[in-house]
Amino acid sequence: MEQGWIKVHPLVVRITHWINAVAVLIMVASGWQIYNASPIFDFAFPFALGGWLAGALQWHFAAMWLLAGNGIVYVGYGVASGHFRRKLLPISPLAVLHDVREAFRGHLAHDDLSKYNAAQRAAYLALVFFLAVLVTTGLVLWKPVQFHTLGSLMNDYEGARYLHFFAMAAVVLIVIVHVVMVILVPRTFPTMFTGRARRAS
C-alpha cells in the first residue's frame, strides 16, 4: 500500500458487496410484486418489479440464486480469512447505544475508515442475521412440503410469510440507514471501488 493510504476493503468484499446490493434490490422489488398479488396487510407497494406475479417470481428466483451463491462466497471468505472477527468483533450493547447516540448528534467519528464503529458492527451483523431469516423463510415459502419440518417452527406457511415480510422490512431499513450514512460521510463511498482511503491527517 502506498504511503499515505490505508487498506479499507479487500477485493472479495468489494465484489460481493456490489453483487449483494444488486441481488437484494431485485429480490426486494420483485418481492413487493409477489406481495401485491396476495397482500397480508391492507396496503400494496406502489413500486415493484415483474409487472405481474409470474414475472416477479422469475426475477425473484433468479436473484435468489445470485444472492445465495454470493452469500456463500462472502461468508466463507469472512470466516476463513478472519474478516468477520477483525471487522465485526468485539461488540457490546453499551458501545452500540453510545455510537448510535453520537450518530444522531452528528458527532460519530469516522477518522479511520479501516475500522467499523460499534453502530456499524451492529448494523452489519443485523443485516447478516435478517438475510439469513429471509433465506430460511424463503425456503419454506418456495417449497412448503419439502421444508415442512422447518416451516412448523414458524407456524407453517402463513407464519413464514409474516417472518419473511418483517425480515424484508428490517433489511430495507438497514439499507436506507446505510445509504444515509454514506451520504453524510461521502469519503466512504470511493473505498468500495478502490479498496483504500487516505490516512487521516
Short mmCIF file of C-alpha atoms in Angstrom, two decimals:
data_model
loop_
_atom_site.label_atom_id
_atom_site.label_comp_id
_atom_site.label_asym_id
_atom_site.label_seq_id
_atom_site.Cartn_x
_atom_site.Cartn_y
_atom_site.Cartn_z
CA MET A 1 0.00 0.00 0.00
CA GLU A 2 1.36 3.43 -0.96
CA GLN A 3 2.47 5.76 1.81
CA GLY A 4 -0.41 7.94 2.99
CA TRP A 5 -3.01 5.32 2.07
CA ILE A 6 -4.68 2.61 4.17
CA LYS A 7 -6.38 -0.59 3.02
CA VAL A 8 -10.09 -0.48 3.80
CA HIS A 9 -11.89 -3.22 1.85
CA PRO A 10 -10.35 -6.35 0.26
CA LEU A 11 -11.28 -7.11 -3.36
CA VAL A 12 -13.53 -10.06 -2.40
CA VAL A 13 -15.52 -7.84 -0.03
CA ARG A 14 -15.95 -5.12 -2.66
CA ILE A 15 -17.11 -7.53 -5.38
CA THR A 16 -19.54 -9.40 -3.11
CA HIS A 17 -20.84 -6.09 -1.71
CA TRP A 18 -21.96 -4.84 -5.13
CA ILE A 19 -23.32 -8.22 -6.23
CA ASN A 20 -25.24 -8.38 -2.97
CA ALA A 21 -26.59 -4.86 -3.49
CA VAL A 22 -27.94 -5.78 -6.94
CA ALA A 23 -29.37 -9.11 -5.77
CA VAL A 24 -31.10 -7.59 -2.72
CA LEU A 25 -32.54 -4.75 -4.81
CA ILE A 26 -34.00 -7.21 -7.33
CA MET A 27 -35.33 -9.51 -4.62
CA VAL A 28 -36.98 -6.72 -2.66
CA ALA A 29 -38.56 -5.08 -5.73
CA SER A 30 -39.82 -8.39 -7.13
CA GLY A 31 -40.89 -9.48 -3.64
CA TRP A 32 -43.09 -6.41 -3.44
CA GLN A 33 -44.85 -7.51 -6.64
CA ILE A 34 -45.32 -11.01 -5.20
CA TYR A 35 -46.71 -9.46 -2.03
CA ASN A 36 -49.10 -7.25 -4.04
CA ALA A 37 -50.58 -10.36 -5.66
CA SER A 38 -51.66 -11.61 -2.22
CA PRO A 39 -51.12 -8.93 0.46
CA ILE A 40 -51.10 -9.80 4.15
CA PHE A 41 -51.72 -6.20 5.24
CA ASP A 42 -54.13 -3.53 4.00
CA PHE A 43 -51.75 -1.85 1.57
CA ALA A 44 -49.81 -2.51 -1.63
CA PHE A 45 -46.38 -1.37 -2.75
CA PRO A 46 -46.59 1.30 -5.47
CA PHE A 47 -43.23 0.35 -7.00
CA ALA A 48 -42.48 -3.26 -7.85
CA LEU A 49 -40.57 -5.39 -10.34
CA GLY A 50 -42.00 -8.04 -12.62
CA GLY A 51 -45.24 -6.49 -13.86
CA TRP A 52 -47.30 -9.46 -12.70
CA LEU A 53 -46.97 -12.44 -10.34
CA ALA A 54 -45.27 -14.87 -12.72
CA GLY A 55 -42.82 -12.25 -13.93
CA ALA A 56 -42.00 -11.22 -10.36
CA LEU A 57 -41.40 -14.86 -9.39
CA GLN A 58 -38.93 -15.27 -12.26
CA TRP A 59 -36.98 -12.20 -11.15
CA HIS A 60 -37.14 -13.33 -7.52
CA PHE A 61 -35.80 -16.83 -8.20
CA ALA A 62 -33.05 -15.55 -10.49
CA ALA A 63 -31.86 -13.10 -7.83
CA MET A 64 -32.25 -15.79 -5.17
CA TRP A 65 -29.55 -17.94 -6.74
CA LEU A 66 -27.33 -14.91 -7.22
CA LEU A 67 -27.76 -13.93 -3.57
CA ALA A 68 -27.20 -17.49 -2.32
CA GLY A 69 -24.02 -18.04 -4.35
CA ASN A 70 -22.66 -14.64 -3.45
CA GLY A 71 -23.54 -15.18 0.20
CA ILE A 72 -21.64 -18.47 0.31
CA VAL A 73 -18.54 -16.76 -1.10
CA TYR A 74 -18.83 -13.79 1.30
CA VAL A 75 -19.49 -15.82 4.44
CA GLY A 76 -16.85 -18.39 3.50
CA TYR A 77 -14.28 -15.67 2.99
CA GLY A 78 -15.35 -13.79 6.12
CA VAL A 79 -14.94 -16.84 8.33
CA ALA A 80 -11.84 -18.37 6.70
CA SER A 81 -9.87 -15.11 6.46
CA GLY A 82 -10.85 -13.79 9.87
CA HIS A 83 -12.50 -10.78 8.23
CA PHE A 84 -15.64 -11.12 10.38
CA ARG A 85 -13.62 -11.46 13.57
CA ARG A 86 -11.45 -8.43 12.80
CA LYS A 87 -14.19 -6.16 11.47
CA LEU A 88 -17.29 -7.10 13.46
CA LEU A 89 -15.97 -8.20 16.85
CA PRO A 90 -15.90 -7.42 19.70
CA ILE A 91 -19.21 -5.66 20.15
CA SER A 92 -21.18 -4.62 23.22
CA PRO A 93 -24.69 -3.20 23.68
CA LEU A 94 -23.35 -0.18 25.59
CA ALA A 95 -20.89 0.67 22.80
CA VAL A 96 -23.66 0.35 20.20
CA LEU A 97 -26.00 2.63 22.16
CA HIS A 98 -23.19 5.16 22.62
CA ASP A 99 -22.34 5.25 18.91
CA VAL A 100 -25.99 5.44 17.84
CA ARG A 101 -26.48 8.40 20.18
CA GLU A 102 -23.35 10.06 18.80
CA ALA A 103 -24.57 9.45 15.24
CA PHE A 104 -27.87 11.21 15.93
CA ARG A 105 -25.95 14.12 17.42
CA GLY A 106 -23.69 14.24 14.35
CA HIS A 107 -20.59 13.54 16.43
CA LEU A 108 -19.78 9.98 15.33
CA ALA A 109 -16.09 9.80 14.37
CA HIS A 110 -15.01 8.32 11.02
CA ASP A 111 -11.31 9.11 11.17
CA ASP A 112 -10.11 5.56 10.44
CA LEU A 113 -12.24 4.08 7.66
CA SER A 114 -10.48 0.71 8.01
CA LYS A 115 -12.26 0.15 11.34
CA TYR A 116 -16.00 -0.15 11.93
CA ASN A 117 -17.51 1.62 14.91
CA ALA A 118 -19.93 -0.25 17.18
CA ALA A 119 -23.01 1.05 15.36
CA GLN A 120 -21.64 -0.18 12.02
CA ARG A 121 -20.77 -3.58 13.51
CA ALA A 122 -24.27 -3.96 14.91
CA ALA A 123 -25.85 -2.93 11.60
CA TYR A 124 -23.76 -5.38 9.54
CA LEU A 125 -24.37 -8.24 11.97
CA ALA A 126 -28.10 -7.45 11.93
CA LEU A 127 -28.06 -7.41 8.13
CA VAL A 128 -26.44 -10.86 8.00
CA PHE A 129 -28.99 -12.14 10.53
CA PHE A 130 -32.04 -10.80 8.70
CA LEU A 131 -30.74 -12.03 5.34
CA ALA A 132 -30.41 -15.48 6.92
CA VAL A 133 -34.03 -15.19 8.15
CA LEU A 134 -35.11 -14.21 4.61
CA VAL A 135 -33.34 -17.23 3.13
CA THR A 136 -34.76 -19.62 5.74
CA THR A 137 -38.34 -18.37 5.48
CA GLY A 138 -37.99 -18.13 1.71
CA LEU A 139 -37.21 -21.84 1.54
CA VAL A 140 -40.45 -22.59 3.41
CA LEU A 141 -42.46 -20.33 1.08
CA TRP A 142 -40.79 -21.81 -2.01
CA LYS A 143 -41.07 -25.50 -1.03
CA PRO A 144 -43.57 -25.74 1.86
CA VAL A 145 -43.95 -29.52 1.55
CA GLN A 146 -40.24 -30.33 1.32
CA PHE A 147 -39.44 -27.91 4.17
CA HIS A 148 -42.48 -28.77 6.29
CA THR A 149 -40.41 -29.53 9.40
CA LEU A 150 -38.67 -26.17 9.14
CA GLY A 151 -42.00 -24.46 8.48
CA SER A 152 -43.55 -25.99 11.57
CA LEU A 153 -41.10 -23.93 13.63
CA MET A 154 -42.56 -20.76 12.06
CA ASN A 155 -46.26 -21.51 12.48
CA ASP A 156 -46.23 -23.06 9.00
CA TYR A 157 -46.70 -21.23 5.69
CA GLU A 158 -48.55 -18.15 6.97
CA GLY A 159 -46.13 -17.70 9.83
CA ALA A 160 -43.24 -17.89 7.38
CA ARG A 161 -44.91 -15.19 5.27
CA TYR A 162 -45.07 -12.80 8.19
CA LEU A 163 -41.47 -13.51 9.23
CA HIS A 164 -40.35 -13.08 5.62
CA PHE A 165 -42.15 -9.74 5.38
CA PHE A 166 -40.73 -8.32 8.63
CA ALA A 167 -37.21 -9.54 7.80
CA MET A 168 -37.53 -7.79 4.43
CA ALA A 169 -38.64 -4.60 6.16
CA ALA A 170 -35.64 -4.80 8.50
CA VAL A 171 -33.24 -5.27 5.58
CA VAL A 172 -34.74 -2.29 3.73
CA LEU A 173 -34.45 -0.13 6.87
CA ILE A 174 -30.79 -1.12 7.37
CA VAL A 175 -30.02 -0.39 3.72
CA ILE A 176 -31.70 3.04 3.95
CA VAL A 177 -29.67 3.91 7.07
CA HIS A 178 -26.53 2.66 5.32
CA VAL A 179 -27.16 4.89 2.28
CA VAL A 180 -27.90 7.89 4.52
CA MET A 181 -24.64 7.35 6.39
CA VAL A 182 -22.73 7.17 3.09
CA ILE A 183 -24.30 10.48 2.07
CA LEU A 184 -23.32 12.02 5.41
CA VAL A 185 -19.76 10.65 5.15
CA PRO A 186 -19.18 10.67 1.35
CA ARG A 187 -15.49 9.74 1.55
CA THR A 188 -16.56 6.20 2.45
CA PHE A 189 -18.14 5.68 -0.98
CA PRO A 190 -14.99 5.56 -3.18
CA THR A 191 -13.45 2.95 -0.88
CA MET A 192 -15.99 0.40 -2.10
CA PHE A 193 -14.43 0.74 -5.56
CA THR A 194 -10.76 1.35 -4.82
CA GLY A 195 -10.46 -0.56 -1.55
CA ARG A 196 -8.32 2.15 0.02
CA ALA A 197 -8.52 5.58 1.61
CA ARG A 198 -6.14 8.38 2.52
CA ARG A 199 -4.87 8.38 6.06
CA ALA A 200 -6.48 11.00 8.28
CA SER A 201 -4.11 13.97 8.64
#
